[in-house]
Short mmCIF file of C-alpha atoms in Angstrom, two decimals:
data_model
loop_
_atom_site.label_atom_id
_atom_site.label_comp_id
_atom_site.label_asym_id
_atom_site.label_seq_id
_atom_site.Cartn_x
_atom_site.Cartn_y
_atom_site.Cartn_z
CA UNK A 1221 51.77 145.19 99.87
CA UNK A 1222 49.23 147.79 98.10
CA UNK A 1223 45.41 146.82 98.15
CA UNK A 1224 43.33 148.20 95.83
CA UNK A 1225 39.51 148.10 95.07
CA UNK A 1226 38.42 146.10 91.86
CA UNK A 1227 35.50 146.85 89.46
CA UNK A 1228 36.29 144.69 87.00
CA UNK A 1229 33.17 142.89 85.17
CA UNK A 1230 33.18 139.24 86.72
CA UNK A 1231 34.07 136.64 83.15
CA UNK A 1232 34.92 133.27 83.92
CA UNK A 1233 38.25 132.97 81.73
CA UNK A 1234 38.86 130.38 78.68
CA UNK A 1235 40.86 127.53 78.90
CA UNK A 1236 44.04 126.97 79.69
CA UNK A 1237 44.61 130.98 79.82
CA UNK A 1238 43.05 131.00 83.76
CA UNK A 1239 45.92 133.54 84.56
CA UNK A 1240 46.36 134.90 88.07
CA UNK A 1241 45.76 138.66 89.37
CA UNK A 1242 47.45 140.37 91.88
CA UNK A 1243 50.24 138.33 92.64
CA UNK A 1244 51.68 138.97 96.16
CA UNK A 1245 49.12 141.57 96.77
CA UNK A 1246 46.48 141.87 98.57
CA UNK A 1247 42.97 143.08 97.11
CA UNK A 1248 39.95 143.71 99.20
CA UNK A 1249 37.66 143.62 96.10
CA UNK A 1250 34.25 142.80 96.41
CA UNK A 1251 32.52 139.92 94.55
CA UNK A 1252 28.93 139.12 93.97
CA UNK A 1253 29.94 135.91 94.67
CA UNK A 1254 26.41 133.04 95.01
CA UNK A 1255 27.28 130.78 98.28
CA UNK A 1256 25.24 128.09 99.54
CA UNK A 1257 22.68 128.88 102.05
CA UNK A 1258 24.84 126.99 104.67
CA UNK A 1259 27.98 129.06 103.74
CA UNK A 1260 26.03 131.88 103.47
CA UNK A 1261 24.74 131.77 107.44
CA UNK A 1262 28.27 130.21 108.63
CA UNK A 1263 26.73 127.38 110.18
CA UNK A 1264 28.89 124.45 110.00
CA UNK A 1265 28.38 121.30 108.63
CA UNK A 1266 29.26 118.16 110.64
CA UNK A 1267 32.71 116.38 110.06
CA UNK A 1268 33.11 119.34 107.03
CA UNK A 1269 36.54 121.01 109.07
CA UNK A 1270 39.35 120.71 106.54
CA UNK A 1271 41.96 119.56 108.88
CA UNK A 1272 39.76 117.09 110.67
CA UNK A 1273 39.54 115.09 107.01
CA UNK A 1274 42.96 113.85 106.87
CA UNK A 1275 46.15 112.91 109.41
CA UNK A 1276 49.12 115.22 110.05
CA UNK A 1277 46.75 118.82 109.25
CA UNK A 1278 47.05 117.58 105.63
CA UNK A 1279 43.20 117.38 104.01
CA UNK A 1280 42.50 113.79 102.49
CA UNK A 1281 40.85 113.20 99.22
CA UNK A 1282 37.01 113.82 100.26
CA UNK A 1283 37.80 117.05 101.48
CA UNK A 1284 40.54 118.57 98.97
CA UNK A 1285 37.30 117.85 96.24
CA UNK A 1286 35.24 119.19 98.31
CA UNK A 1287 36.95 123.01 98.20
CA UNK A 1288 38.13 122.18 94.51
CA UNK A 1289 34.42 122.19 93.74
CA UNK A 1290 33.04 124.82 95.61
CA UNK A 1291 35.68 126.81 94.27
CA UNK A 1292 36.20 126.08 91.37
CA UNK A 1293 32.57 126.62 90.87
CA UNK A 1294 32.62 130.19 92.32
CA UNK A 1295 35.10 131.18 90.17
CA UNK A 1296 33.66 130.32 87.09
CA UNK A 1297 30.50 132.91 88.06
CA UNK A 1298 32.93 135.49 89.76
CA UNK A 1299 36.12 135.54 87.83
CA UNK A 1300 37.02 139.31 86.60
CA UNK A 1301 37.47 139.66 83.23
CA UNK A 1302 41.24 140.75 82.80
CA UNK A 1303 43.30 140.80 79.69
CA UNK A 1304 46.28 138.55 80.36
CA UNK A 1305 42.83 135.60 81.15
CA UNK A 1306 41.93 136.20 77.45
CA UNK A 1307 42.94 133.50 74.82
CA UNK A 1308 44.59 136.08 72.72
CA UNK A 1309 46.97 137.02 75.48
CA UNK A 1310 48.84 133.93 75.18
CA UNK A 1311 51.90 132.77 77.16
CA UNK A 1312 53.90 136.33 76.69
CA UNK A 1313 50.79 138.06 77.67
CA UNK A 1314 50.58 135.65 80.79
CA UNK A 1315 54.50 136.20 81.51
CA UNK A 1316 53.92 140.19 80.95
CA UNK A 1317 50.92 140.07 83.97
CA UNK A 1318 52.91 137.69 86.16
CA UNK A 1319 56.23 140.34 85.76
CA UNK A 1320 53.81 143.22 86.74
CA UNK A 1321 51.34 142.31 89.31
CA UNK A 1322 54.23 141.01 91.68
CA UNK A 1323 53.49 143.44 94.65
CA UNK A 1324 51.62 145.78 92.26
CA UNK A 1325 47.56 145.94 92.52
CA UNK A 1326 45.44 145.17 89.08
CA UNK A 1327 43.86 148.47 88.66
CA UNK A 1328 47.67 150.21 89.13
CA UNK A 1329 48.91 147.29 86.36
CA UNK A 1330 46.44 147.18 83.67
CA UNK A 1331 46.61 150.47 81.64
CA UNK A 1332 50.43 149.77 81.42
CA UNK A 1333 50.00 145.95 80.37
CA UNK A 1334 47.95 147.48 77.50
CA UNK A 1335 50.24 149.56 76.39
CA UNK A 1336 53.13 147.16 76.66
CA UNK A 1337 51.47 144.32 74.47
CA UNK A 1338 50.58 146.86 71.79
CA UNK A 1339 54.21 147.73 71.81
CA UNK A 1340 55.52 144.48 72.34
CA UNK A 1341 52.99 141.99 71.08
CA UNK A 1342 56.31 139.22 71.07
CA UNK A 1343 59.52 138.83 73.04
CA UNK A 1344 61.11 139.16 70.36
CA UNK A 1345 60.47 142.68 69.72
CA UNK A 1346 60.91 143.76 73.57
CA UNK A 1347 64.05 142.05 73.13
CA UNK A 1348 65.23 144.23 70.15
CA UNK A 1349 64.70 147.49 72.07
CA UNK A 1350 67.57 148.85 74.28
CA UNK A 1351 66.74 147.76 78.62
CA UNK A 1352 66.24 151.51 79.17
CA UNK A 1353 62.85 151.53 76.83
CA UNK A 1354 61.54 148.56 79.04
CA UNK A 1355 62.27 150.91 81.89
CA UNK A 1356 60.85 153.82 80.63
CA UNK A 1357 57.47 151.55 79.29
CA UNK A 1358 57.15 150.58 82.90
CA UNK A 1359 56.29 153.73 84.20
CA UNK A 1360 54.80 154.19 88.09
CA UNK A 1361 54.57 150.72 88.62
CA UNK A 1362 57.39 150.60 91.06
CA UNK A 1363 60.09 148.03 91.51
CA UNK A 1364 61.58 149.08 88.12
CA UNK A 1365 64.42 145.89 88.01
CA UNK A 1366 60.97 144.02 87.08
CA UNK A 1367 61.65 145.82 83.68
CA UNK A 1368 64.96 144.67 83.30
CA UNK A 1369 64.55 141.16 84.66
CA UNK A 1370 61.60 141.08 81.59
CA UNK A 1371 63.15 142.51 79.22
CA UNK A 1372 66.34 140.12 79.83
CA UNK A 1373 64.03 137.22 80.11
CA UNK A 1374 62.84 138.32 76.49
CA UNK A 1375 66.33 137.88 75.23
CA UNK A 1376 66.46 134.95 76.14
CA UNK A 1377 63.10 133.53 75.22
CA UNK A 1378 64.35 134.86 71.60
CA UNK A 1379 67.77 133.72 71.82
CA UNK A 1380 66.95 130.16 73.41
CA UNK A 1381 63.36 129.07 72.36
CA UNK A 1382 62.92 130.78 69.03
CA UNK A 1383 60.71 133.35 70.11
CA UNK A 1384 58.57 131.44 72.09
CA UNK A 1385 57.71 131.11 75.31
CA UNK A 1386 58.55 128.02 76.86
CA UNK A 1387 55.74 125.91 78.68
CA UNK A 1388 57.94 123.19 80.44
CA UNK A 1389 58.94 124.48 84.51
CA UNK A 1390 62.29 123.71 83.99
CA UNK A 1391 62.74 125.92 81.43
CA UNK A 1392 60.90 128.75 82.73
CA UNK A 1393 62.93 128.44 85.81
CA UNK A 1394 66.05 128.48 83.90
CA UNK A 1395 64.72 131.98 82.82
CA UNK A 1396 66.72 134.97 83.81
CA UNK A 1397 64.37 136.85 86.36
CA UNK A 1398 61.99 133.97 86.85
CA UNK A 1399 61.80 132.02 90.36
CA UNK A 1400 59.73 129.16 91.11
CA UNK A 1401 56.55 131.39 91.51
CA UNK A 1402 56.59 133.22 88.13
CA UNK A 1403 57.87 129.43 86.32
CA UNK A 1404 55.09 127.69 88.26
CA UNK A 1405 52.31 130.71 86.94
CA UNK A 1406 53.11 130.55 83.35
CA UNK A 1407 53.29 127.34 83.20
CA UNK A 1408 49.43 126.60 85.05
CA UNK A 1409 47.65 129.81 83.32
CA UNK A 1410 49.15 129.49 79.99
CA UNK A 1411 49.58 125.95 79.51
CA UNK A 1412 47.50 124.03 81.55
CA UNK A 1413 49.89 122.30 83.50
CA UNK A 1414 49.72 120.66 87.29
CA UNK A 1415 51.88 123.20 89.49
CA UNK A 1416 51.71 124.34 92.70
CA UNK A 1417 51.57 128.08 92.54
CA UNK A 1418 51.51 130.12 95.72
CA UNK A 1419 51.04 133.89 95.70
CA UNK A 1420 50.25 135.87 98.74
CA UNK A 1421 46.66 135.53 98.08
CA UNK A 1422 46.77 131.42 97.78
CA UNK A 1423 49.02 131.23 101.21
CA UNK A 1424 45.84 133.34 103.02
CA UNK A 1425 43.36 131.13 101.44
CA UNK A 1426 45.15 128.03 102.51
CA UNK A 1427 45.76 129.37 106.28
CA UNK A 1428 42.81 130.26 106.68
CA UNK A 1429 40.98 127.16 105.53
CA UNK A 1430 42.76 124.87 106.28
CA UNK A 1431 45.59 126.03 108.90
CA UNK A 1432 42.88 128.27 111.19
CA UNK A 1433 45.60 130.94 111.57
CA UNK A 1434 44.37 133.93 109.66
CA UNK A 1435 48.00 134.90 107.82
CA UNK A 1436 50.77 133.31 106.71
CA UNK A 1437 53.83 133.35 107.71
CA UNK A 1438 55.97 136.34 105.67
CA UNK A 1439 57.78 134.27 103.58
CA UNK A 1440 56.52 130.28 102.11
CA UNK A 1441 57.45 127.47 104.66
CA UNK A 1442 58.09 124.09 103.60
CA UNK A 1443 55.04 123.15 105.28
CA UNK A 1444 53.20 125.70 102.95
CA UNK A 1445 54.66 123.85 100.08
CA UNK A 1446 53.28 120.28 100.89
CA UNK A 1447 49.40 121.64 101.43
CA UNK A 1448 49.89 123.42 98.56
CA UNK A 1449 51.14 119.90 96.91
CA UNK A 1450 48.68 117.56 99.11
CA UNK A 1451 45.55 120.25 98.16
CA UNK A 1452 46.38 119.81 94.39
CA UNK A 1453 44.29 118.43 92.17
CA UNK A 1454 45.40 115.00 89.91
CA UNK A 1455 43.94 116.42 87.00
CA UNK A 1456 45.61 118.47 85.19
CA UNK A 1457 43.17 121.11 83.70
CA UNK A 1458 41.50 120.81 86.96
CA UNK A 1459 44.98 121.92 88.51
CA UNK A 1460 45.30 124.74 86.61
CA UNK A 1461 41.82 126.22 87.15
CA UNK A 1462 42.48 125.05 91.02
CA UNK A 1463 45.31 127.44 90.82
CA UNK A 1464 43.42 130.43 89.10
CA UNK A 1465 40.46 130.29 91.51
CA UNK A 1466 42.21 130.00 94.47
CA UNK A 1467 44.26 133.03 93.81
CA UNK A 1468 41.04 135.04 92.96
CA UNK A 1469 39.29 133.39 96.06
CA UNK A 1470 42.00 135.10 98.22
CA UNK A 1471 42.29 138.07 95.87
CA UNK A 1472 38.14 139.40 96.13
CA UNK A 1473 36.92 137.39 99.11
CA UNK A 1474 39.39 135.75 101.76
CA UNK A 1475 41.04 139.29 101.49
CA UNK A 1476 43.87 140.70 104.61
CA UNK A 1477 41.66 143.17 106.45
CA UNK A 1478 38.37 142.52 105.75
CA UNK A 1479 37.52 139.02 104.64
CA UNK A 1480 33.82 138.65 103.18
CA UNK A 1481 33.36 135.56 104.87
CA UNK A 1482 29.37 135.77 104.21
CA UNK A 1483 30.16 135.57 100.18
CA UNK A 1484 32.94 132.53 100.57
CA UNK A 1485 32.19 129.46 98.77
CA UNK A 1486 34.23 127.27 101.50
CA UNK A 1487 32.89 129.49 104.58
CA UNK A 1488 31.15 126.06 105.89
CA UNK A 1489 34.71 124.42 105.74
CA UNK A 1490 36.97 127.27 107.09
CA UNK A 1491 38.83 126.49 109.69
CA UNK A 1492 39.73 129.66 110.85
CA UNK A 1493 36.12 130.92 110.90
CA UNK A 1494 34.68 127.63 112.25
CA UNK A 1495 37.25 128.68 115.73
CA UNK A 1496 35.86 131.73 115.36
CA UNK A 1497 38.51 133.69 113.61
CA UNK A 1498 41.09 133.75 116.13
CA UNK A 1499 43.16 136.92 115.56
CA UNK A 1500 47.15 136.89 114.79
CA UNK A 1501 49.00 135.60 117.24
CA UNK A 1502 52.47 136.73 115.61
CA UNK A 1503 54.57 139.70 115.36
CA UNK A 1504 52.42 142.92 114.59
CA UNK A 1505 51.67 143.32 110.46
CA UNK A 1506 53.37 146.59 109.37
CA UNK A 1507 52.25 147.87 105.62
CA UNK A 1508 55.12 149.46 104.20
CA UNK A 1509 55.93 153.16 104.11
CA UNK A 1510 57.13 155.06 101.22
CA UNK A 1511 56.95 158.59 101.88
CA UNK A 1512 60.72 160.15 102.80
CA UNK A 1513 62.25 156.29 101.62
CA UNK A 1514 65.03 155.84 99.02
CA UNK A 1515 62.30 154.35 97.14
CA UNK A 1516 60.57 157.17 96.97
CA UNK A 1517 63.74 159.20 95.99
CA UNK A 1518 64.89 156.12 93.13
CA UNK A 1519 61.52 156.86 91.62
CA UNK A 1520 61.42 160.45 91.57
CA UNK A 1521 64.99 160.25 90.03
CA UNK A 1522 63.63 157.69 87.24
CA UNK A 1523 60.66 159.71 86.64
CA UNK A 1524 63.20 162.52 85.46
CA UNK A 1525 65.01 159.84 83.18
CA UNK A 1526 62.08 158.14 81.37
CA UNK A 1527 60.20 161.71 80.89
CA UNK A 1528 63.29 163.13 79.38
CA UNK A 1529 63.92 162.50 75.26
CA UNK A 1530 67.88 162.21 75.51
CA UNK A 1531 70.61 162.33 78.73
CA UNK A 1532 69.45 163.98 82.12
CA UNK A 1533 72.12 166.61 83.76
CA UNK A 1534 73.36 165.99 87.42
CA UNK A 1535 71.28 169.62 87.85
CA UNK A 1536 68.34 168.50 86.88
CA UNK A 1537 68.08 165.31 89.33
CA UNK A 1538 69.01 167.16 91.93
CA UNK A 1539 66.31 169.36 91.64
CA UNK A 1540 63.88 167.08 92.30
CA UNK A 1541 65.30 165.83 96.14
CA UNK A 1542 66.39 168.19 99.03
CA UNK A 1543 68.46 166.08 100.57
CA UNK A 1544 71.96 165.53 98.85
CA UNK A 1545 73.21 162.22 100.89
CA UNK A 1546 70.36 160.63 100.50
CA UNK A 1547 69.76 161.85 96.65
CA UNK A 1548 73.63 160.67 96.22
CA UNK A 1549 73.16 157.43 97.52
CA UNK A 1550 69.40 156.35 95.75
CA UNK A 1551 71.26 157.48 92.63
CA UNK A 1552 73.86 155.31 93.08
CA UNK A 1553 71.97 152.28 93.87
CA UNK A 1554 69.89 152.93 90.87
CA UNK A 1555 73.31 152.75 88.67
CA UNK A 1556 74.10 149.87 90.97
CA UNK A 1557 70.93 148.45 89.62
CA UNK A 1558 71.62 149.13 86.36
CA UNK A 1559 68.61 150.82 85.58
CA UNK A 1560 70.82 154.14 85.11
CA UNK A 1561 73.57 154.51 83.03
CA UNK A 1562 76.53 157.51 83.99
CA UNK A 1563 77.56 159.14 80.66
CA UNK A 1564 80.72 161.97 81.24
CA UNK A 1565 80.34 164.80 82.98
CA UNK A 1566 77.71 164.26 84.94
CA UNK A 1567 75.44 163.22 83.00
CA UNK A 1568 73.19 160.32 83.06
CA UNK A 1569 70.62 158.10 81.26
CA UNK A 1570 68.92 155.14 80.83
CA UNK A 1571 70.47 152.22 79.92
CA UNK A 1572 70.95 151.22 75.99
CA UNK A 1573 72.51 147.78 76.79
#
């Protein structure tokens, strides 16, 4: 996971465009976030502990309002102002953000989003352009089969659903390149509707607060899933801006490394920080390296391929990696990927179908 430092001028978003940021990252951006006094000093308040409220470490009613409001509240004086949050962006511009921020940090994402919607306002006219100009559009923002995955699920937006995005889960599932996260996002930021939707960012919040263990586990547990569902809010609009604020909560306060505790709305109710922020008891956190990876070498190789006008010589990759197994076999897995294309005599390019 990347972090990345925001600077973004706090807007609390319109309705029912709340749209998420940094999905599956972590971002240890500042807020100017206004907590209560009590929160403020992290002195408790009697009987306020999340998981004493309800049986089984699930919250109860009382106390599931009780963070919706605080919350909620902070969000609407602390949300950034991004442009997949605007009502212009609409469901495709929603989709587009949801594609991109997976594992990618805002500030890396948003000068590409921009240039993507004013190339591809619709999914219909991503979907007339050949896979490889989705590819080449997506520039540095790593994991490149993101590209194809959107530009497929473009097709079939166009094919299926006349052009539009669809706003029921089921269909958004059915999506190609869309798993329950991504159908769960669209469907709460750019319609409005009652999901549970559980980014890297929500999971901290929700361990934290409610748990006391200061990460998640690395992937979502069942047990994840049925806070998430139990922590949910009945109404619907409320759900949705539940979802957005939660994710920002975790995104600019409740951050990995250095949580702001003194700026958190919920401080007062924290679990974690009421034990007195127990450190992780797990397996050591590793960030991933890059440096000398095949990931490094894929991208180096792509770079070649979207900067060049026409079909890229075997010569001219090779140039740009010392090391010929490793070249050979990171080219290869990026043909595997299909995100190259092998013409004749070694020659290669990005993919027109």
């Amino acid at each position: 996971m990347t972090a990345t430092t925001e600077t973004s001028t706090p807007a609390a978003p319109s309705s029912p465009s709340f749209a998420a940021s940094d999905a599956a990252v972590s971002d240890p951006a500042a807020s100017d976030a206004a907590v209560s006094d009590t929160a403020a000093s992290g002195a408790p308040v009697p009987g306020a502990a999340v998981t004493e409220a309800g049986s089984g470490g699930l919250p109860d009613a009382r106390a599931a309002a009780g963070l919706h409001s605080s919350v909620i509240t902070w969000f609407g004086a602390n949300a950034r102002d991004l442009p997949w949050r605007r009502p212009d962006a609409g469901a495709w511009g929603v989709m587009v953000s949801e594609f991109m921020l997976q594992q990618t940090p805002v500030v890396r994402v948003l000068p590409v989003y921009e240039q993507w919607m004013a190339r591809w306002p619709r999914p219909a006219d991503l979907a007339a352009e050949p896979p490889g100009e989705a590819v080449r559009a997506w520039g540095r923002l790593g994991y490149p089969r993101r590209a194809l995955r959107l530009h497929g699920a473009a097709q079939a937006i166009t094919e299926r659903h006349g052009g539009e995005v669809p706003s029921e889960h089921g269909q958004l599932i059915s999506l190609p390149g869309i798993g329950e996260y991504t159908a769960a996002a669209v469907a709460s930021f750019a319609y409005g509707r009652r999901h549970a939707v559980l980014d890297t960012n929500v999971r901290r919040v929700f361990s934290r607060a409610v748990a006391g263990v200061e990460y998640p586990p690395n992937a979502t547990t069942a047990a994840e899933r049925r806070l998430a569902r139990a922590l949910l809010p009945d109404d619907e609009t409320t759900a949705a801006r539940w979802a957005a604020a939660s994710m920002e909560l975790g995104a600019l306060v409740c951050t990995a490394k250095s949580p702001a505790c003194e700026r958190c709305p919920i401080a007062a109710q924290c679990v974690w920080r009421l034990a007195g922020k127990p450190a992780h008891a797990g397996a050591p956190r590793r960030g991933q390296t890059y440096a000398g990876t095949d990931r490094q070498v894929r991208g180096k190789l792509l770079a070649v391929l979207r900067d060049a006008p026409g079909p890229v010589p075997q010569s001219q990759l090779d140039a740009v990696w010392h090391e010929p197994v490793q070249r050979a076999r990171a080219l290869d897995g990026l043909v595997a990927d299909g995100l190259v294309e092998p013409l004749a005599d070694g020659v290669y390019r990005l993919p027109l179908s």
